[in-house]
Amino acid sequence: MNKDIPPDFKVPGFLAAGISAGIKKNREKDLALIYSEVPSVAAGVFTTNRVKAAPVLLSMERIKAGRARAILINSGSANACTGKKGLTDGRRLSRLIASSLKINPGNVLLASTGVIGKPLPMSLIEKNLPRLLSSLAPDGLGNVARAIVTTDTFPKAVILRQQVNGREITLAGIAKGAGMISPQMATLLSFVITDASISLKALRQSLKEGVQESFNRVIVDGDMSTNDTLLILANGEAKNREITLGTPGYKKFVLFLHDLLFSLAQKIASDGEGATKLVVIAVEGACTASEAERVARAVATSALVKTAFFGEDANWGRILCAAGYSGAPIDPNKIDVYFDDVALVRRGQGAGPAMEEQATAVMKKKEYTVRINLNRGKKRVSFFTTDFSFDYVKINASYRS
């Protein structure tokens, strides 16, 4: 898996910048801005946690209009559980950015990540806004990717180019997320920009479809963040025929966006806090997609299963146990479990010591698939998950220190 910022990482009509404003103790980049030089349609999905950070509340309200020009992001302070001050600070930063860029404050979206309950260091941010604005450049998106990370070990960045409706369009995305990762788009920060010409309805629907099959299928620790946000801006600079719902161009764009989000999701899962393994939980043979998802989520979230992954222990009983409490109407006597191509469980019973030994060999790999066949139907679902290591506890035990 490529962990570097891709070459030629830029999208026509967009400028970006990421700088160190001193919000983080380590003086790494922590303040970023993405700006479209022309009006853009915008869509977003946000955390389903009832405790929502100030930037989430403000962006959720502004995204309803379907228009945006700028995204201001900081790391090191979540601006969550900060009361009216958090909202006031967010609005003030929006006005300052809007004034400098000569745009409407309602066209400025916000995102923050960091320690919950910690107010924004407004004096630091305001002092550094002029430098942030003067740093805006076509090739600045890589610095944004670096500025939004917290416990991540590498910046997540993907760029794709493809012909859609008569023109080549560019789709670029960045993301952060190493802990507090669980489905329901309550998991991370991600920002996608494209020069595609696309209707607002088509953009919203394509994002909804893309998220369901990518970010909503990633589990690191099962915790749901207060801040998680995915935003997409499309500025039309590719000059393609407008992409609209129900057309061949739309279908092509949905697959295009899915590929980008899936790649970002895979990078996020591989960089789970302290993770040493990336495991795909693939449930098949279900009667419904919901049934398959319940089983996959239960197995992917189980602390006992994840610690077994870390210990390279082919403890298939933990997998069947998680499937059993998932709430899905399974028949335990029909379940088969495979580690890659190794049949570990057949019809709900262990396949014997020799197969366990082969499965243990599979578990020594950095990436592998646990395939669970319910043998009830034809529906299937896959989730990304990771192991739980000693380092996961160390990282989260000292997060604020």
GROMACS .gro file of C-alpha atoms in nm:
model
  401
    1MET     CA    1   0.000   0.000   0.000
    2ASN     CA    2   0.139   0.338  -0.105
    3LYS     CA    3   0.173   0.569   0.197
    4ASP     CA    4   0.317   0.867   0.008
    5ILE     CA    5   0.137   1.173  -0.124
    6PRO     CA    6   0.064   1.098  -0.492
    7PRO     CA    7   0.251   1.294  -0.760
    8ASP     CA    8   0.064   1.579  -0.931
    9PHE     CA    9  -0.175   1.588  -0.636
   10LYS     CA   10  -0.398   1.876  -0.742
   11VAL     CA   11  -0.739   1.947  -0.895
   12PRO     CA   12  -0.806   2.228  -1.146
   13GLY     CA   13  -0.969   2.530  -0.987
   14PHE     CA   14  -0.873   2.444  -0.629
   15LEU     CA   15  -0.605   2.593  -0.402
   16ALA     CA   16  -0.496   2.448  -0.070
   17ALA     CA   17  -0.256   2.505   0.217
   18GLY     CA   18  -0.147   2.343   0.541
   19ILE     CA   19   0.077   2.507   0.802
   20SER     CA   20   0.189   2.478   1.163
   21ALA     CA   21   0.004   2.728   1.382
   22GLY     CA   22   0.128   2.590   1.714
   23ILE     CA   23  -0.198   2.416   1.806
   24LYS     CA   24  -0.020   2.082   1.842
   25LYS     CA   25   0.253   2.049   2.100
   26ASN     CA   26   0.489   1.887   1.849
   27ARG     CA   27   0.482   2.186   1.612
   28GLU     CA   28   0.366   1.973   1.321
   29LYS     CA   29   0.119   2.108   1.065
   30ASP     CA   30  -0.220   2.164   1.227
   31LEU     CA   31  -0.413   2.429   1.031
   32ALA     CA   32  -0.537   2.382   0.675
   33LEU     CA   33  -0.755   2.542   0.411
   34ILE     CA   34  -0.908   2.416   0.086
   35TYR     CA   35  -1.046   2.682  -0.149
   36SER     CA   36  -1.231   2.666  -0.480
   37GLU     CA   37  -1.157   2.961  -0.704
   38VAL     CA   38  -1.505   2.932  -0.856
   39PRO     CA   39  -1.846   2.847  -0.705
   40SER     CA   40  -1.885   2.479  -0.618
   41VAL     CA   41  -2.168   2.246  -0.533
   42ALA     CA   42  -2.110   2.071  -0.202
   43ALA     CA   43  -2.238   1.771  -0.010
   44GLY     CA   44  -2.147   1.609   0.318
   45VAL     CA   45  -2.216   1.335   0.568
   46PHE     CA   46  -2.152   1.368   0.938
   47THR     CA   47  -2.126   1.180   1.264
   48THR     CA   48  -2.444   1.017   1.394
   49ASN     CA   49  -2.323   1.066   1.751
   50ARG     CA   50  -2.577   1.281   1.940
   51VAL     CA   51  -2.285   1.470   2.091
   52LYS     CA   52  -2.169   1.676   1.794
   53ALA     CA   53  -1.879   1.919   1.784
   54ALA     CA   54  -1.932   2.285   1.698
   55PRO     CA   55  -1.777   2.258   1.349
   56VAL     CA   56  -2.007   1.966   1.271
   57LEU     CA   57  -2.315   2.162   1.375
   58LEU     CA   58  -2.211   2.465   1.170
   59SER     CA   59  -2.117   2.263   0.861
   60MET     CA   60  -2.436   2.056   0.879
   61GLU     CA   61  -2.641   2.375   0.870
   62ARG     CA   62  -2.442   2.536   0.589
   63ILE     CA   63  -2.426   2.227   0.367
   64LYS     CA   64  -2.805   2.233   0.332
   65ALA     CA   65  -2.768   2.510   0.073
   66GLY     CA   66  -2.552   2.280  -0.139
   67ARG     CA   67  -2.288   2.547  -0.203
   68ALA     CA   68  -1.941   2.601  -0.057
   69ARG     CA   69  -1.611   2.763  -0.152
   70ALA     CA   70  -1.379   2.687   0.140
   71ILE     CA   71  -1.307   2.429   0.409
   72LEU     CA   72  -1.108   2.536   0.717
   73ILE     CA   73  -0.964   2.248   0.917
   74ASN     CA   74  -0.761   2.229   1.235
   75SER     CA   75  -0.609   1.941   1.429
   76GLY     CA   76  -0.506   1.937   1.794
   77SER     CA   77  -0.838   2.065   1.929
   78ALA     CA   78  -1.176   1.907   1.856
   79ASN     CA   79  -1.385   2.211   1.953
   80ALA     CA   80  -1.636   1.959   2.088
   81CYS     CA   81  -1.828   1.998   2.414
   82THR     CA   82  -1.723   2.363   2.422
   83GLY     CA   83  -2.073   2.513   2.445
   84LYS     CA   84  -2.169   2.845   2.291
   85LYS     CA   85  -1.805   2.952   2.277
   86GLY     CA   86  -1.728   2.674   2.031
   87LEU     CA   87  -2.001   2.794   1.795
   88THR     CA   88  -1.900   3.158   1.840
   89ASP     CA   89  -1.537   3.076   1.762
   90GLY     CA   90  -1.637   2.878   1.453
   91ARG     CA   91  -1.850   3.163   1.322
   92ARG     CA   92  -1.572   3.415   1.382
   93LEU     CA   93  -1.318   3.207   1.191
   94SER     CA   94  -1.568   3.169   0.908
   95ARG     CA   95  -1.608   3.546   0.886
   96LEU     CA   96  -1.233   3.604   0.885
   97ILE     CA   97  -1.174   3.350   0.608
   98ALA     CA   98  -1.472   3.477   0.407
   99SER     CA   99  -1.356   3.837   0.436
  100SER     CA  100  -1.008   3.752   0.308
  101LEU     CA  101  -1.138   3.539   0.020
  102LYS     CA  102  -1.427   3.777  -0.054
  103ILE     CA  103  -1.691   3.506  -0.025
  104ASN     CA  104  -2.002   3.453   0.186
  105PRO     CA  105  -1.931   3.317   0.540
  106GLY     CA  106  -2.204   3.061   0.473
  107ASN     CA  107  -1.979   2.916   0.202
  108VAL     CA  108  -1.709   2.831   0.456
  109LEU     CA  109  -1.725   2.480   0.601
  110LEU     CA  110  -1.540   2.379   0.916
  111ALA     CA  111  -1.382   2.065   1.058
  112SER     CA  112  -1.174   1.997   1.368
  113THR     CA  113  -1.003   1.697   1.525
  114GLY     CA  114  -0.820   1.650   1.851
  115VAL     CA  115  -0.894   1.642   2.222
  116ILE     CA  116  -1.263   1.672   2.314
  117GLY     CA  117  -1.348   1.957   2.553
  118LYS     CA  118  -1.051   2.168   2.447
  119PRO     CA  119  -1.153   2.511   2.307
  120LEU     CA  120  -0.987   2.641   1.995
  121PRO     CA  121  -0.673   2.847   2.065
  122MET     CA  122  -0.822   3.144   1.883
  123SER     CA  123  -0.528   3.378   1.927
  124LEU     CA  124  -0.291   3.126   1.769
  125ILE     CA  125  -0.526   3.051   1.482
  126GLU     CA  126  -0.611   3.414   1.408
  127LYS     CA  127  -0.246   3.513   1.417
  128ASN     CA  128  -0.163   3.246   1.159
  129LEU     CA  129  -0.458   3.294   0.922
  130PRO     CA  130  -0.272   3.547   0.701
  131ARG     CA  131   0.015   3.300   0.657
  132LEU     CA  132  -0.231   3.021   0.582
  133LEU     CA  133  -0.406   3.231   0.318
  134SER     CA  134  -0.081   3.343   0.157
  135SER     CA  135   0.028   2.977   0.136
  136LEU     CA  136  -0.268   2.876  -0.082
  137ALA     CA  137  -0.139   2.701  -0.393
  138PRO     CA  138  -0.261   2.453  -0.658
  139ASP     CA  139  -0.027   2.185  -0.520
  140GLY     CA  140  -0.103   2.248  -0.151
  141LEU     CA  141  -0.340   1.955  -0.096
  142GLY     CA  142  -0.060   1.730   0.028
  143ASN     CA  143   0.009   1.974   0.311
  144VAL     CA  144  -0.360   1.964   0.404
  145ALA     CA  145  -0.335   1.585   0.429
  146ARG     CA  146  -0.039   1.626   0.664
  147ALA     CA  147  -0.210   1.896   0.872
  148ILE     CA  148  -0.523   1.697   0.958
  149VAL     CA  149  -0.355   1.391   1.112
  150THR     CA  150  -0.351   1.322   1.486
  151THR     CA  151  -0.245   0.970   1.589
  152ASP     CA  152  -0.216   0.864   1.224
  153THR     CA  153   0.126   0.735   1.121
  154PHE     CA  154   0.094   0.859   0.763
  155PRO     CA  155  -0.124   1.101   0.562
  156LYS     CA  156  -0.399   0.940   0.354
  157ALA     CA  157  -0.425   1.075   0.000
  158VAL     CA  158  -0.568   0.938  -0.325
  159ILE     CA  159  -0.613   1.092  -0.670
  160LEU     CA  160  -0.792   0.942  -0.970
  161ARG     CA  161  -0.856   1.065  -1.323
  162GLN     CA  162  -1.115   0.927  -1.562
  163GLN     CA  163  -1.319   1.019  -1.869
  164VAL     CA  164  -1.680   1.101  -1.780
  165ASN     CA  165  -1.932   1.268  -2.011
  166GLY     CA  166  -1.677   1.366  -2.270
  167ARG     CA  167  -1.400   1.509  -2.052
  168GLU     CA  168  -1.131   1.388  -1.815
  169ILE     CA  169  -1.233   1.465  -1.459
  170THR     CA  170  -1.008   1.460  -1.155
  171LEU     CA  171  -1.111   1.331  -0.813
  172ALA     CA  172  -0.878   1.382  -0.515
  173GLY     CA  173  -0.937   1.283  -0.155
  174ILE     CA  174  -0.761   1.303   0.179
  175ALA     CA  175  -0.854   1.153   0.513
  176LYS     CA  176  -0.745   1.109   0.870
  177GLY     CA  177  -0.852   0.849   1.118
  178ALA     CA  178  -0.655   0.608   1.331
  179GLY     CA  179  -0.875   0.575   1.637
  180MET     CA  180  -1.244   0.623   1.718
  181ILE     CA  181  -1.327   0.441   1.397
  182SER     CA  182  -1.664   0.269   1.364
  183PRO     CA  183  -1.929   0.264   1.091
  184GLN     CA  184  -2.226   0.495   1.033
  185MET     CA  185  -2.008   0.782   0.905
  186ALA     CA  186  -1.923   0.866   1.258
  187THR     CA  187  -1.567   0.777   1.211
  188LEU     CA  188  -1.323   1.019   1.055
  189LEU     CA  189  -1.240   1.335   0.866
  190SER     CA  190  -1.223   1.321   0.488
  191PHE     CA  191  -1.231   1.583   0.215
  192VAL     CA  192  -1.288   1.515  -0.153
  193ILE     CA  193  -1.258   1.771  -0.432
  194THR     CA  194  -1.334   1.730  -0.800
  195ASP     CA  195  -1.350   1.943  -1.112
  196ALA     CA  196  -1.653   1.748  -1.236
  197SER     CA  197  -1.966   1.930  -1.346
  198ILE     CA  198  -2.240   1.751  -1.154
  199SER     CA  199  -2.586   1.842  -1.028
  200LEU     CA  200  -2.635   1.885  -0.654
  201LYS     CA  201  -2.882   1.596  -0.639
  202ALA     CA  202  -2.639   1.367  -0.818
  203LEU     CA  203  -2.350   1.473  -0.593
  204ARG     CA  204  -2.549   1.410  -0.276
  205GLN     CA  205  -2.673   1.070  -0.390
  206SER     CA  206  -2.333   0.956  -0.517
  207LEU     CA  207  -2.173   1.049  -0.184
  208LYS     CA  208  -2.442   0.862   0.008
  209GLU     CA  209  -2.389   0.551  -0.203
  210GLY     CA  210  -2.010   0.575  -0.191
  211VAL     CA  211  -1.989   0.613   0.187
  212GLN     CA  212  -2.210   0.313   0.252
  213GLU     CA  213  -1.971   0.082   0.068
  214SER     CA  214  -1.647   0.231   0.201
  215PHE     CA  215  -1.611   0.437   0.520
  216ASN     CA  216  -1.918   0.280   0.679
  217ARG     CA  217  -1.744  -0.057   0.650
  218VAL     CA  218  -1.434   0.033   0.855
  219ILE     CA  219  -1.395  -0.064   1.220
  220VAL     CA  220  -1.082   0.001   1.426
  221ASP     CA  221  -1.206   0.025   1.783
  222GLY     CA  222  -1.586   0.063   1.765
  223ASP     CA  223  -1.588   0.414   1.914
  224MET     CA  224  -1.795   0.682   1.741
  225SER     CA  225  -1.645   1.031   1.724
  226THR     CA  226  -1.812   1.364   1.794
  227ASN     CA  227  -1.641   1.531   1.498
  228ASP     CA  228  -1.639   1.304   1.201
  229THR     CA  229  -1.712   1.463   0.869
  230LEU     CA  230  -1.687   1.385   0.500
  231LEU     CA  231  -1.720   1.676   0.259
  232ILE     CA  232  -1.710   1.685  -0.120
  233LEU     CA  233  -1.684   1.994  -0.342
  234ALA     CA  234  -1.731   1.991  -0.720
  235ASN     CA  235  -1.644   2.307  -0.914
  236GLY     CA  236  -1.724   2.208  -1.275
  237GLU     CA  237  -1.387   2.319  -1.415
  238ALA     CA  238  -1.358   1.998  -1.620
  239LYS     CA  239  -1.633   2.141  -1.844
  240ASN     CA  240  -1.788   1.797  -1.898
  241ARG     CA  241  -2.157   1.757  -1.975
  242GLU     CA  242  -2.330   1.789  -1.639
  243ILE     CA  243  -2.365   1.459  -1.455
  244THR     CA  244  -2.725   1.402  -1.350
  245LEU     CA  245  -2.915   1.126  -1.170
  246GLY     CA  246  -3.014   0.817  -1.363
  247THR     CA  247  -2.772   0.861  -1.652
  248PRO     CA  248  -2.475   0.650  -1.770
  249GLY     CA  249  -2.245   0.934  -1.667
  250TYR     CA  250  -2.386   0.921  -1.314
  251LYS     CA  251  -2.329   0.546  -1.288
  252LYS     CA  252  -1.972   0.596  -1.402
  253PHE     CA  253  -1.915   0.876  -1.150
  254VAL     CA  254  -2.057   0.668  -0.863
  255LEU     CA  255  -1.811   0.387  -0.937
  256PHE     CA  256  -1.532   0.643  -0.971
  257LEU     CA  257  -1.613   0.801  -0.635
  258HIS     CA  258  -1.654   0.459  -0.473
  259ASP     CA  259  -1.305   0.358  -0.587
  260LEU     CA  260  -1.157   0.671  -0.431
  261LEU     CA  261  -1.346   0.638  -0.101
  262PHE     CA  262  -1.269   0.266  -0.084
  263SER     CA  263  -0.896   0.336  -0.126
  264LEU     CA  264  -0.908   0.598   0.149
  265ALA     CA  265  -1.102   0.362   0.377
  266GLN     CA  266  -0.844   0.090   0.323
  267LYS     CA  267  -0.563   0.330   0.415
  268ILE     CA  268  -0.749   0.433   0.730
  269ALA     CA  269  -0.808   0.075   0.838
  270SER     CA  270  -0.444  -0.019   0.779
  271ASP     CA  271  -0.336   0.269   1.004
  272GLY     CA  272  -0.558   0.187   1.301
  273GLU     CA  273  -0.395   0.291   1.627
  274GLY     CA  274  -0.130   0.033   1.709
  275ALA     CA  275  -0.262  -0.199   1.439
  276THR     CA  276  -0.033  -0.471   1.306
  277LYS     CA  277  -0.295  -0.647   1.089
  278LEU     CA  278  -0.553  -0.537   0.833
  279VAL     CA  279  -0.829  -0.798   0.817
  280VAL     CA  280  -1.125  -0.811   0.580
  281ILE     CA  281  -1.434  -0.966   0.739
  282ALA     CA  282  -1.630  -1.101   0.440
  283VAL     CA  283  -1.974  -1.240   0.521
  284GLU     CA  284  -2.154  -1.423   0.243
  285GLY     CA  285  -2.448  -1.658   0.203
  286ALA     CA  286  -2.688  -1.428   0.391
  287CYS     CA  287  -3.057  -1.391   0.313
  288THR     CA  288  -3.035  -1.010   0.327
  289ALA     CA  289  -2.761  -0.747   0.318
  290SER     CA  290  -2.871  -0.635   0.664
  291GLU     CA  291  -2.820  -0.986   0.799
  292ALA     CA  292  -2.471  -1.004   0.649
  293GLU     CA  293  -2.386  -0.659   0.785
  294ARG     CA  294  -2.493  -0.750   1.138
  295VAL     CA  295  -2.266  -1.052   1.144
  296ALA     CA  296  -1.972  -0.870   0.984
  297ARG     CA  297  -2.001  -0.576   1.223
  298ALA     CA  298  -2.022  -0.799   1.531
  299VAL     CA  299  -1.712  -0.996   1.431
  300ALA     CA  300  -1.519  -0.686   1.321
  301THR     CA  301  -1.594  -0.505   1.649
  302SER     CA  302  -1.534  -0.793   1.892
  303ALA     CA  303  -1.241  -0.717   2.121
  304LEU     CA  304  -1.187  -1.090   2.173
  305VAL     CA  305  -1.167  -1.152   1.799
  306LYS     CA  306  -0.935  -0.855   1.746
  307THR     CA  307  -0.699  -0.961   2.024
  308ALA     CA  308  -0.691  -1.311   1.873
  309PHE     CA  309  -0.586  -1.151   1.544
  310PHE     CA  310  -0.299  -0.977   1.725
  311GLY     CA  311  -0.197  -1.298   1.902
  312GLU     CA  312  -0.218  -1.495   1.576
  313ASP     CA  313  -0.449  -1.738   1.750
  314ALA     CA  314  -0.696  -1.913   1.517
  315ASN     CA  315  -0.965  -1.908   1.786
  316TRP     CA  316  -1.264  -1.967   1.559
  317GLY     CA  317  -1.497  -2.004   1.859
  318ARG     CA  318  -1.477  -1.627   1.916
  319ILE     CA  319  -1.589  -1.566   1.559
  320LEU     CA  320  -1.891  -1.796   1.592
  321CYS     CA  321  -1.972  -1.640   1.930
  322ALA     CA  322  -1.976  -1.289   1.780
  323ALA     CA  323  -2.189  -1.407   1.489
  324GLY     CA  324  -2.428  -1.563   1.739
  325TYR     CA  325  -2.489  -1.243   1.937
  326SER     CA  326  -2.507  -1.023   1.626
  327GLY     CA  327  -2.886  -1.040   1.619
  328ALA     CA  328  -2.888  -1.198   1.273
  329PRO     CA  329  -3.114  -1.506   1.237
  330ILE     CA  330  -2.829  -1.745   1.160
  331ASP     CA  331  -2.817  -2.124   1.185
  332PRO     CA  332  -2.488  -2.208   1.363
  333ASN     CA  333  -2.491  -2.558   1.214
  334LYS     CA  334  -2.463  -2.415   0.862
  335ILE     CA  335  -2.170  -2.175   0.911
  336ASP     CA  336  -1.837  -2.219   0.733
  337VAL     CA  337  -1.534  -2.004   0.822
  338TYR     CA  338  -1.224  -1.959   0.607
  339PHE     CA  339  -0.897  -1.775   0.673
  340ASP     CA  340  -0.808  -1.683   0.316
  341ASP     CA  341  -0.857  -2.024   0.149
  342VAL     CA  342  -0.809  -2.232   0.463
  343ALA     CA  343  -1.134  -2.398   0.578
  344LEU     CA  344  -1.123  -2.358   0.956
  345VAL     CA  345  -1.490  -2.429   1.033
  346ARG     CA  346  -1.730  -2.654   0.842
  347ARG     CA  347  -2.100  -2.661   0.926
  348GLY     CA  348  -2.040  -2.498   1.263
  349GLN     CA  349  -1.762  -2.732   1.376
  350GLY     CA  350  -1.385  -2.705   1.377
  351ALA     CA  351  -1.205  -2.867   1.085
  352GLY     CA  352  -0.930  -3.004   1.309
  353PRO     CA  353  -0.577  -2.925   1.433
  354ALA     CA  354  -0.416  -2.945   1.088
  355MET     CA  355  -0.645  -2.674   0.952
  356GLU     CA  356  -0.593  -2.460   1.263
  357GLU     CA  357  -0.220  -2.480   1.200
  358GLN     CA  358  -0.270  -2.364   0.841
  359ALA     CA  359  -0.498  -2.082   0.957
  360THR     CA  360  -0.235  -1.972   1.208
  361ALA     CA  361   0.014  -1.943   0.921
  362VAL     CA  362  -0.233  -1.717   0.738
  363MET     CA  363  -0.265  -1.497   1.048
  364LYS     CA  364   0.106  -1.417   1.039
  365LYS     CA  365   0.045  -1.208   0.727
  366LYS     CA  366  -0.013  -0.833   0.753
  367GLU     CA  367  -0.333  -0.857   0.549
  368TYR     CA  368  -0.577  -1.143   0.507
  369THR     CA  369  -0.948  -1.222   0.478
  370VAL     CA  370  -1.179  -1.401   0.721
  371ARG     CA  371  -1.465  -1.535   0.510
  372ILE     CA  372  -1.784  -1.639   0.691
  373ASN     CA  373  -2.040  -1.827   0.483
  374LEU     CA  374  -2.382  -1.841   0.650
  375ASN     CA  375  -2.512  -2.074   0.378
  376ARG     CA  376  -2.859  -1.918   0.387
  377GLY     CA  377  -2.880  -1.699   0.078
  378LYS     CA  378  -2.681  -1.497  -0.176
  379LYS     CA  379  -2.617  -1.159  -0.008
  380ARG     CA  380  -2.269  -1.057   0.097
  381VAL     CA  381  -2.097  -0.770   0.281
  382SER     CA  382  -1.733  -0.694   0.364
  383PHE     CA  383  -1.585  -0.485   0.646
  384PHE     CA  384  -1.230  -0.370   0.717
  385THR     CA  385  -1.103  -0.423   1.070
  386THR     CA  386  -0.771  -0.441   1.255
  387ASP     CA  387  -0.618  -0.622   1.547
  388PHE     CA  388  -0.593  -0.482   1.902
  389SER     CA  389  -0.228  -0.459   2.004
  390PHE     CA  390  -0.042  -0.348   2.316
  391ASP     CA  391   0.031  -0.020   2.139
  392TYR     CA  392  -0.341   0.058   2.103
  393VAL     CA  393  -0.366   0.075   2.482
  394LYS     CA  394  -0.045   0.278   2.513
  395ILE     CA  395  -0.152   0.533   2.251
  396ASN     CA  396  -0.495   0.591   2.400
  397ALA     CA  397  -0.381   0.583   2.762
  398SER     CA  398  -0.149   0.878   2.698
  399TYR     CA  399  -0.347   1.069   2.431
  400ARG     CA  400  -0.381   1.391   2.635
  401SER     CA  401  -0.037   1.385   2.792
   0.00000   0.00000   0.00000
